[in-house]
Amino acid sequence: MLEIIKGAVNYVLDLGAAAMLPLILTIFGLILGQSISKSFRAGLTVGIGFTGLNLVIGLLSDSIGTASQAMIERLGLSLDILDVGWPIAAAITFATPIAVILIPIIFIFNIILLSLNQTKTMDVDLWNYWHLIFPGAMVYYATDSIVIAIVATLVNAYVVFKLADWTAPAVEKFFGLPGISLPHGETVNFAPITYALNKIWDKIPGINKININAGTLKDKLGLFGEPMMIGLVLGLGMGFLAGYDSKEIIQLGIQMSAVMILMPRMVALLMEGLSPIADAAKSFIQKRFPGKKVYIGLDAAVVTAHPAIITVALLMVPITILLAAILPFNRLLPFADLAVLPFTVIWSVAASKGNIFRGLLNAIVSLCIVFFIATNLGALTTTLAHAVGFAFPEGATMISGIDMSSHITLWIMLKLIDPSNVPAFAAGVIALLLYGGLWFWTRNDIKKQFETKE
């Protein structure tokens, strides 16, 4: 029976988000009282939008990946933990024996939290549940206990859903996505930190006066401040740093220019499909639960099209490689996940309200944390990969990744699960108090910035 369930789950997951979402949203629309034609049209439009978005992200990944490898080779970096990228991380996570039971557990837990008013987020992005399962899988191989792994998974999921609720007003007002939240631990985990950093930048003379955003760039630079030109310039610069010849530099510039233009258009198509579902969800909830608000939890990819995010992410590619080289504690060789920097910097940019300068500062601090976690947990991520039979790339003895190492709550939990290891436990307690304190310190920021009357 377990094999049948596992086969059914794997079949659905293998469809991918672009194929799953039309089905899920069609069913969701019918539950909300929409007609089958309207529900199916909305779901299919979302699937088309995601397909287009994934094609653009694929272009970004291929271009950035090749250029990054060239930059790494030019610097002669030789670090012993290889960044294998999020697709490998997802495959490894879903291959763990605990994954098949965690998927329904997380889904049911989400429903229970909604019914108890403990969250406003309904995470419908089932394919990306791997982000919620990964911490549980790591804890499972750290403790060899299914019970502890399940508890850790639910604790992490609860924190992620609460962070998604907390940041949803910014998703609506800053990114223009009403009724949407982003329950992805590897991105939203950084929101308390980046919002706290933004409060610090407000207090520093000089830095608090610098405001560079997409709007001001366009006003001051004219044509050269437009997204397509920013992409072109950044692509040309990256090609130069990679040591490309003139033809390759020009090609990379055009590709980055295309990314800057195409990503927002794909997101607009995706939102065309989501809007009727979000409106139906709002009406459904208002009729049955007056005064209650529910957010639809989606893939963080829906906000990566913001011009400031793409700009900061492209600027962070060479900066991330440089950080890997100069940070004395780092052992991670950044590679495959350099293409997911648009995800990593989401809350660096959102916390700064699109200020590219502050977004860069926030992103640099965030990446320093990522490198620390990757180095500290490199042995455990390698154990996880060996356990599921992952075929290591030639010459690689340890693996991790930027995405895998962006789970701050996971790192804290791993330090707290073994009180007998006094130094690690003490570090976990300090990190928990600091992280919780930052969240408490900035808890009203988004409300003050984005609060509107319901």
PDB file of N, CA and C in Angstrom, residues 199-277:
ATOM      1  N   LYS A 199      16.198  48.788   9.129  1.00  0.00           N
ATOM      2  CA  LYS A 199      16.067  49.736  10.253  1.00  0.00           C
ATOM      3  C   LYS A 199      17.433  50.258  10.689  1.00  0.00           C
ATOM      4  N   ILE A 200      18.461  49.393  10.589  1.00  0.00           N
ATOM      5  CA  ILE A 200      19.819  49.818  10.932  1.00  0.00           C
ATOM      6  C   ILE A 200      20.340  50.823   9.906  1.00  0.00           C
ATOM      7  N   TRP A 201      20.115  50.538   8.610  1.00  0.00           N
ATOM      8  CA  TRP A 201      20.581  51.472   7.565  1.00  0.00           C
ATOM      9  C   TRP A 201      19.928  52.845   7.746  1.00  0.00           C
ATOM     10  N   ASP A 202      18.699  52.856   8.265  1.00  0.00           N
ATOM     11  CA  ASP A 202      18.018  54.134   8.508  1.00  0.00           C
ATOM     12  C   ASP A 202      18.770  55.013   9.499  1.00  0.00           C
ATOM     13  N   LYS A 203      19.559  54.393  10.369  1.00  0.00           N
ATOM     14  CA  LYS A 203      20.248  55.130  11.438  1.00  0.00           C
ATOM     15  C   LYS A 203      21.667  55.552  11.063  1.00  0.00           C
ATOM     16  N   ILE A 204      22.183  55.076   9.933  1.00  0.00           N
ATOM     17  CA  ILE A 204      23.576  55.345   9.565  1.00  0.00           C
ATOM     18  C   ILE A 204      23.653  56.546   8.617  1.00  0.00           C
ATOM     19  N   PRO A 205      24.285  57.641   9.055  1.00  0.00           N
ATOM     20  CA  PRO A 205      24.407  58.829   8.198  1.00  0.00           C
ATOM     21  C   PRO A 205      25.084  58.477   6.868  1.00  0.00           C
ATOM     22  N   GLY A 206      24.604  59.063   5.814  1.00  0.00           N
ATOM     23  CA  GLY A 206      25.157  58.794   4.491  1.00  0.00           C
ATOM     24  C   GLY A 206      24.402  57.679   3.811  1.00  0.00           C
ATOM     25  N   ILE A 207      24.442  56.487   4.414  1.00  0.00           N
ATOM     26  CA  ILE A 207      23.726  55.346   3.843  1.00  0.00           C
ATOM     27  C   ILE A 207      22.220  55.624   3.809  1.00  0.00           C
ATOM     28  N   ASN A 208      21.719  56.278   4.868  1.00  0.00           N
ATOM     29  CA  ASN A 208      20.274  56.512   4.927  1.00  0.00           C
ATOM     30  C   ASN A 208      19.793  57.540   3.905  1.00  0.00           C
ATOM     31  N   LYS A 209      20.719  58.191   3.216  1.00  0.00           N
ATOM     32  CA  LYS A 209      20.324  59.166   2.195  1.00  0.00           C
ATOM     33  C   LYS A 209      20.366  58.584   0.778  1.00  0.00           C
ATOM     34  N   ILE A 210      20.982  57.430   0.638  1.00  0.00           N
ATOM     35  CA  ILE A 210      21.135  56.834  -0.699  1.00  0.00           C
ATOM     36  C   ILE A 210      19.879  56.054  -1.068  1.00  0.00           C
ATOM     37  N   ASN A 211      19.271  56.421  -2.177  1.00  0.00           N
ATOM     38  CA  ASN A 211      18.068  55.732  -2.643  1.00  0.00           C
ATOM     39  C   ASN A 211      18.155  55.544  -4.152  1.00  0.00           C
ATOM     40  N   ILE A 212      18.515  54.353  -4.547  1.00  0.00           N
ATOM     41  CA  ILE A 212      18.622  54.014  -5.968  1.00  0.00           C
ATOM     42  C   ILE A 212      17.587  52.941  -6.268  1.00  0.00           C
ATOM     43  N   ASN A 213      16.577  53.285  -7.041  1.00  0.00           N
ATOM     44  CA  ASN A 213      15.576  52.289  -7.414  1.00  0.00           C
ATOM     45  C   ASN A 213      15.316  52.353  -8.910  1.00  0.00           C
ATOM     46  N   ALA A 214      14.513  51.435  -9.388  1.00  0.00           N
ATOM     47  CA  ALA A 214      14.265  51.356 -10.832  1.00  0.00           C
ATOM     48  C   ALA A 214      13.671  52.650 -11.365  1.00  0.00           C
ATOM     49  N   GLY A 215      12.804  53.287 -10.553  1.00  0.00           N
ATOM     50  CA  GLY A 215      12.171  54.533 -10.987  1.00  0.00           C
ATOM     51  C   GLY A 215      13.164  55.670 -11.126  1.00  0.00           C
ATOM     52  N   THR A 216      14.020  55.843 -10.112  1.00  0.00           N
ATOM     53  CA  THR A 216      14.993  56.938 -10.158  1.00  0.00           C
ATOM     54  C   THR A 216      16.033  56.712 -11.253  1.00  0.00           C
ATOM     55  N   LEU A 217      16.406  55.448 -11.472  1.00  0.00           N
ATOM     56  CA  LEU A 217      17.354  55.148 -12.539  1.00  0.00           C
ATOM     57  C   LEU A 217      16.792  55.552 -13.889  1.00  0.00           C
ATOM     58  N   LYS A 218      15.513  55.248 -14.082  1.00  0.00           N
ATOM     59  CA  LYS A 218      14.885  55.589 -15.360  1.00  0.00           C
ATOM     60  C   LYS A 218      14.773  57.091 -15.532  1.00  0.00           C
ATOM     61  N   ASP A 219      14.422  57.796 -14.444  1.00  0.00           N
ATOM     62  CA  ASP A 219      14.289  59.253 -14.505  1.00  0.00           C
ATOM     63  C   ASP A 219      15.631  59.933 -14.784  1.00  0.00           C
ATOM     64  N   LYS A 220      16.686  59.466 -14.123  1.00  0.00           N
ATOM     65  CA  LYS A 220      17.991  60.121 -14.215  1.00  0.00           C
ATOM     66  C   LYS A 220      18.793  59.686 -15.442  1.00  0.00           C
ATOM     67  N   LEU A 221      18.621  58.423 -15.839  1.00  0.00           N
ATOM     68  CA  LEU A 221      19.449  57.892 -16.916  1.00  0.00           C
ATOM     69  C   LEU A 221      18.717  57.760 -18.240  1.00  0.00           C
ATOM     70  N   GLY A 222      17.392  58.021 -18.229  1.00  0.00           N
ATOM     71  CA  GLY A 222      16.634  57.919 -19.472  1.00  0.00           C
ATOM     72  C   GLY A 222      16.632  56.503 -20.002  1.00  0.00           C
ATOM     73  N   LEU A 223      17.012  56.341 -21.262  1.00  0.00           N
ATOM     74  CA  LEU A 223      17.038  55.026 -21.897  1.00  0.00           C
ATOM     75  C   LEU A 223      17.882  54.037 -21.118  1.00  0.00           C
ATOM     76  N   PHE A 224      19.035  54.503 -20.588  1.00  0.00           N
ATOM     77  CA  PHE A 224      19.950  53.602 -19.894  1.00  0.00           C
ATOM     78  C   PHE A 224      19.443  53.205 -18.501  1.00  0.00           C
ATOM     79  N   GLY A 225      18.357  53.826 -18.053  1.00  0.00           N
ATOM     80  CA  GLY A 225      17.759  53.443 -16.781  1.00  0.00           C
ATOM     81  C   GLY A 225      16.606  52.474 -16.929  1.00  0.00           C
ATOM     82  N   GLU A 226      16.252  52.138 -18.168  1.00  0.00           N
ATOM     83  CA  GLU A 226      15.163  51.191 -18.402  1.00  0.00           C
ATOM     84  C   GLU A 226      15.641  49.770 -18.135  1.00  0.00           C
ATOM     85  N   PRO A 227      14.714  48.883 -17.703  1.00  0.00           N
ATOM     86  CA  PRO A 227      15.103  47.506 -17.357  1.00  0.00           C
ATOM     87  C   PRO A 227      15.897  46.797 -18.447  1.00  0.00           C
ATOM     88  N   MET A 228      15.493  46.978 -19.705  1.00  0.00           N
ATOM     89  CA  MET A 228      16.200  46.260 -20.770  1.00  0.00           C
ATOM     90  C   MET A 228      17.654  46.714 -20.878  1.00  0.00           C
ATOM     91  N   MET A 229      17.897  48.016 -20.667  1.00  0.00           N
ATOM     92  CA  MET A 229      19.260  48.523 -20.745  1.00  0.00           C
ATOM     93  C   MET A 229      20.073  48.120 -19.519  1.00  0.00           C
ATOM     94  N   ILE A 230      19.410  48.082 -18.346  1.00  0.00           N
ATOM     95  CA  ILE A 230      20.098  47.614 -17.135  1.00  0.00           C
ATOM     96  C   ILE A 230      20.546  46.169 -17.326  1.00  0.00           C
ATOM     97  N   GLY A 231      19.648  45.349 -17.870  1.00  0.00           N
ATOM     98  CA  GLY A 231      19.999  43.958 -18.143  1.00  0.00           C
ATOM     99  C   GLY A 231      21.137  43.846 -19.139  1.00  0.00           C
ATOM    100  N   LEU A 232      21.103  44.681 -20.162  1.00  0.00           N
ATOM    101  CA  LEU A 232      22.156  44.666 -21.165  1.00  0.00           C
ATOM    102  C   LEU A 232      23.512  45.014 -20.551  1.00  0.00           C
ATOM    103  N   VAL A 233      23.542  46.107 -19.783  1.00  0.00           N
ATOM    104  CA  VAL A 233      24.802  46.557 -19.173  1.00  0.00           C
ATOM    105  C   VAL A 233      25.346  45.517 -18.195  1.00  0.00           C
ATOM    106  N   LEU A 234      24.457  44.967 -17.350  1.00  0.00           N
ATOM    107  CA  LEU A 234      24.903  43.967 -16.378  1.00  0.00           C
ATOM    108  C   LEU A 234      25.385  42.699 -17.083  1.00  0.00           C
ATOM    109  N   GLY A 235      24.699  42.308 -18.152  1.00  0.00           N
ATOM    110  CA  GLY A 235      25.118  41.132 -18.913  1.00  0.00           C
ATOM    111  C   GLY A 235      26.469  41.337 -19.562  1.00  0.00           C
ATOM    112  N   LEU A 236      26.677  42.532 -20.144  1.00  0.00           N
ATOM    113  CA  LEU A 236      27.972  42.834 -20.756  1.00  0.00           C
ATOM    114  C   LEU A 236      29.088  42.818 -19.712  1.00  0.00           C
ATOM    115  N   GLY A 237      28.803  43.417 -18.541  1.00  0.00           N
ATOM    116  CA  GLY A 237      29.800  43.439 -17.473  1.00  0.00           C
ATOM    117  C   GLY A 237      30.137  42.046 -16.972  1.00  0.00           C
ATOM    118  N   MET A 238      29.104  41.201 -16.846  1.00  0.00           N
ATOM    119  CA  MET A 238      29.338  39.846 -16.370  1.00  0.00           C
ATOM    120  C   MET A 238      30.147  39.043 -17.387  1.00  0.00           C
ATOM    121  N   GLY A 239      29.840  39.267 -18.674  1.00  0.00           N
ATOM    122  CA  GLY A 239      30.606  38.589 -19.717  1.00  0.00           C
ATOM    123  C   GLY A 239      32.066  38.994 -19.708  1.00  0.00           C
ATOM    124  N   PHE A 240      32.321  40.271 -19.442  1.00  0.00           N
ATOM    125  CA  PHE A 240      33.696  40.760 -19.351  1.00  0.00           C
ATOM    126  C   PHE A 240      34.430  40.104 -18.184  1.00  0.00           C
ATOM    127  N   LEU A 241      33.768  40.050 -17.005  1.00  0.00           N
ATOM    128  CA  LEU A 241      34.389  39.429 -15.829  1.00  0.00           C
ATOM    129  C   LEU A 241      34.641  37.941 -16.043  1.00  0.00           C
ATOM    130  N   ALA A 242      33.792  37.315 -16.872  1.00  0.00           N
ATOM    131  CA  ALA A 242      33.949  35.887 -17.144  1.00  0.00           C
ATOM    132  C   ALA A 242      35.064  35.610 -18.154  1.00  0.00           C
ATOM    133  N   GLY A 243      35.590  36.682 -18.774  1.00  0.00           N
ATOM    134  CA  GLY A 243      36.656  36.499 -19.752  1.00  0.00           C
ATOM    135  C   GLY A 243      36.153  36.071 -21.110  1.00  0.00           C
ATOM    136  N   TYR A 244      34.876  36.353 -21.407  1.00  0.00           N
ATOM    137  CA  TYR A 244      34.297  35.980 -22.690  1.00  0.00           C
ATOM    138  C   TYR A 244      34.929  36.795 -23.830  1.00  0.00           C
ATOM    139  N   ASP A 245      34.816  36.258 -25.058  1.00  0.00           N
ATOM    140  CA  ASP A 245      35.195  37.053 -26.222  1.00  0.00           C
ATOM    141  C   ASP A 245      34.046  38.000 -26.553  1.00  0.00           C
ATOM    142  N   SER A 246      34.259  38.907 -27.500  1.00  0.00           N
ATOM    143  CA  SER A 246      33.289  39.964 -27.783  1.00  0.00           C
ATOM    144  C   SER A 246      31.919  39.398 -28.186  1.00  0.00           C
ATOM    145  N   LYS A 247      31.915  38.337 -28.954  1.00  0.00           N
ATOM    146  CA  LYS A 247      30.644  37.748 -29.399  1.00  0.00           C
ATOM    147  C   LYS A 247      29.859  37.208 -28.213  1.00  0.00           C
ATOM    148  N   GLU A 248      30.525  36.489 -27.319  1.00  0.00           N
ATOM    149  CA  GLU A 248      29.857  35.913 -26.150  1.00  0.00           C
ATOM    150  C   GLU A 248      29.380  37.001 -25.182  1.00  0.00           C
ATOM    151  N   ILE A 249      30.160  38.093 -25.067  1.00  0.00           N
ATOM    152  CA  ILE A 249      29.762  39.200 -24.198  1.00  0.00           C
ATOM    153  C   ILE A 249      28.470  39.828 -24.706  1.00  0.00           C
ATOM    154  N   ILE A 250      28.398  40.057 -26.008  1.00  0.00           N
ATOM    155  CA  ILE A 250      27.192  40.656 -26.600  1.00  0.00           C
ATOM    156  C   ILE A 250      25.998  39.725 -26.433  1.00  0.00           C
ATOM    157  N   GLN A 251      26.198  38.430 -26.646  1.00  0.00           N
ATOM    158  CA  GLN A 251      25.104  37.464 -26.507  1.00  0.00           C
ATOM    159  C   GLN A 251      24.568  37.443 -25.072  1.00  0.00           C
ATOM    160  N   LEU A 252      25.487  37.453 -24.098  1.00  0.00           N
ATOM    161  CA  LEU A 252      25.061  37.454 -22.697  1.00  0.00           C
ATOM    162  C   LEU A 252      24.310  38.747 -22.377  1.00  0.00           C
ATOM    163  N   GLY A 253      24.756  39.864 -22.905  1.00  0.00           N
ATOM    164  CA  GLY A 253      24.068  41.126 -22.683  1.00  0.00           C
ATOM    165  C   GLY A 253      22.642  41.097 -23.203  1.00  0.00           C
ATOM    166  N   ILE A 254      22.444  40.566 -24.409  1.00  0.00           N
ATOM    167  CA  ILE A 254      21.099  40.479 -24.986  1.00  0.00           C
ATOM    168  C   ILE A 254      20.231  39.521 -24.181  1.00  0.00           C
ATOM    169  N   GLN A 255      20.810  38.409 -23.741  1.00  0.00           N
ATOM    170  CA  GLN A 255      20.046  37.440 -22.952  1.00  0.00           C
ATOM    171  C   GLN A 255      19.575  38.036 -21.638  1.00  0.00           C
ATOM    172  N   MET A 256      20.438  38.775 -20.952  1.00  0.00           N
ATOM    173  CA  MET A 256      20.035  39.404 -19.683  1.00  0.00           C
ATOM    174  C   MET A 256      19.010  40.511 -19.922  1.00  0.00           C
ATOM    175  N   SER A 257      19.134  41.218 -21.039  1.00  0.00           N
ATOM    176  CA  SER A 257      18.143  42.228 -21.407  1.00  0.00           C
ATOM    177  C   SER A 257      16.780  41.564 -21.635  1.00  0.00           C
ATOM    178  N   ALA A 258      16.801  40.419 -22.298  1.00  0.00           N
ATOM    179  CA  ALA A 258      15.554  39.684 -22.549  1.00  0.00           C
ATOM    180  C   ALA A 258      14.911  39.220 -21.249  1.00  0.00           C
ATOM    181  N   VAL A 259      15.733  38.767 -20.315  1.00  0.00           N
ATOM    182  CA  VAL A 259      15.217  38.325 -19.017  1.00  0.00           C
ATOM    183  C   VAL A 259      14.496  39.467 -18.302  1.00  0.00           C
ATOM    184  N   MET A 260      15.080  40.656 -18.330  1.00  0.00           N
ATOM    185  CA  MET A 260      14.497  41.809 -17.639  1.00  0.00           C
ATOM    186  C   MET A 260      13.134  42.179 -18.211  1.00  0.00           C
ATOM    187  N   ILE A 261      12.929  41.946 -19.494  1.00  0.00           N
ATOM    188  CA  ILE A 261      11.661  42.301 -20.138  1.00  0.00           C
ATOM    189  C   ILE A 261      10.653  41.161 -20.063  1.00  0.00           C
ATOM    190  N   LEU A 262      11.103  39.931 -20.296  1.00  0.00           N
ATOM    191  CA  LEU A 262      10.183  38.801 -20.416  1.00  0.00           C
ATOM    192  C   LEU A 262       9.629  38.324 -19.074  1.00  0.00           C
ATOM    193  N   MET A 263      10.435  38.383 -18.011  1.00  0.00           N
ATOM    194  CA  MET A 263       9.958  37.881 -16.721  1.00  0.00           C
ATOM    195  C   MET A 263       8.714  38.625 -16.219  1.00  0.00           C
ATOM    196  N   PRO A 264       8.697  39.962 -16.237  1.00  0.00           N
ATOM    197  CA  PRO A 264       7.474  40.649 -15.788  1.00  0.00           C
ATOM    198  C   PRO A 264       6.251  40.304 -16.632  1.00  0.00           C
ATOM    199  N   ARG A 265       6.441  40.082 -17.911  1.00  0.00           N
ATOM    200  CA  ARG A 265       5.309  39.764 -18.787  1.00  0.00           C
ATOM    201  C   ARG A 265       4.762  38.370 -18.509  1.00  0.00           C
ATOM    202  N   MET A 266       5.647  37.445 -18.180  1.00  0.00           N
ATOM    203  CA  MET A 266       5.181  36.106 -17.824  1.00  0.00           C
ATOM    204  C   MET A 266       4.433  36.128 -16.486  1.00  0.00           C
ATOM    205  N   VAL A 267       4.928  36.934 -15.545  1.00  0.00           N
ATOM    206  CA  VAL A 267       4.243  37.054 -14.259  1.00  0.00           C
ATOM    207  C   VAL A 267       2.878  37.706 -14.440  1.00  0.00           C
ATOM    208  N   ALA A 268       2.781  38.690 -15.348  1.00  0.00           N
ATOM    209  CA  ALA A 268       1.497  39.334 -15.623  1.00  0.00           C
ATOM    210  C   ALA A 268       0.486  38.318 -16.161  1.00  0.00           C
ATOM    211  N   LEU A 269       0.955  37.410 -17.019  1.00  0.00           N
ATOM    212  CA  LEU A 269       0.071  36.361 -17.543  1.00  0.00           C
ATOM    213  C   LEU A 269      -0.361  35.422 -16.428  1.00  0.00           C
ATOM    214  N   LEU A 270       0.582  35.074 -15.575  1.00  0.00           N
ATOM    215  CA  LEU A 270       0.275  34.205 -14.440  1.00  0.00           C
ATOM    216  C   LEU A 270      -0.781  34.850 -13.540  1.00  0.00           C
ATOM    217  N   MET A 271      -0.627  36.153 -13.278  1.00  0.00           N
ATOM    218  CA  MET A 271      -1.580  36.850 -12.418  1.00  0.00           C
ATOM    219  C   MET A 271      -2.943  36.990 -13.066  1.00  0.00           C
ATOM    220  N   GLU A 272      -2.987  37.012 -14.393  1.00  0.00           N
ATOM    221  CA  GLU A 272      -4.276  37.030 -15.091  1.00  0.00           C
ATOM    222  C   GLU A 272      -5.103  35.803 -14.725  1.00  0.00           C
ATOM    223  N   GLY A 273      -4.418  34.677 -14.576  1.00  0.00           N
ATOM    224  CA  GLY A 273      -5.120  33.460 -14.178  1.00  0.00           C
ATOM    225  C   GLY A 273      -5.424  33.418 -12.686  1.00  0.00           C
ATOM    226  N   LEU A 274      -4.527  33.970 -11.878  1.00  0.00           N
ATOM    227  CA  LEU A 274      -4.712  33.907 -10.428  1.00  0.00           C
ATOM    228  C   LEU A 274      -5.796  34.856  -9.924  1.00  0.00           C
ATOM    229  N   SER A 275      -5.989  35.964 -10.597  1.00  0.00           N
ATOM    230  CA  SER A 275      -6.922  36.988 -10.104  1.00  0.00           C
ATOM    231  C   SER A 275      -8.329  36.463  -9.856  1.00  0.00           C
ATOM    232  N   PRO A 276      -8.965  35.738 -10.816  1.00  0.00           N
ATOM    233  CA  PRO A 276     -10.319  35.244 -10.532  1.00  0.00           C
ATOM    234  C   PRO A 276     -10.371  34.226  -9.398  1.00  0.00           C
ATOM    235  N   ILE A 277      -9.291  33.419  -9.252  1.00  0.00           N
ATOM    236  CA  ILE A 277      -9.244  32.459  -8.149  1.00  0.00           C
ATOM    237  C   ILE A 277      -9.131  33.200  -6.823  1.00  0.00           C
TER     238      ILE A 277
END
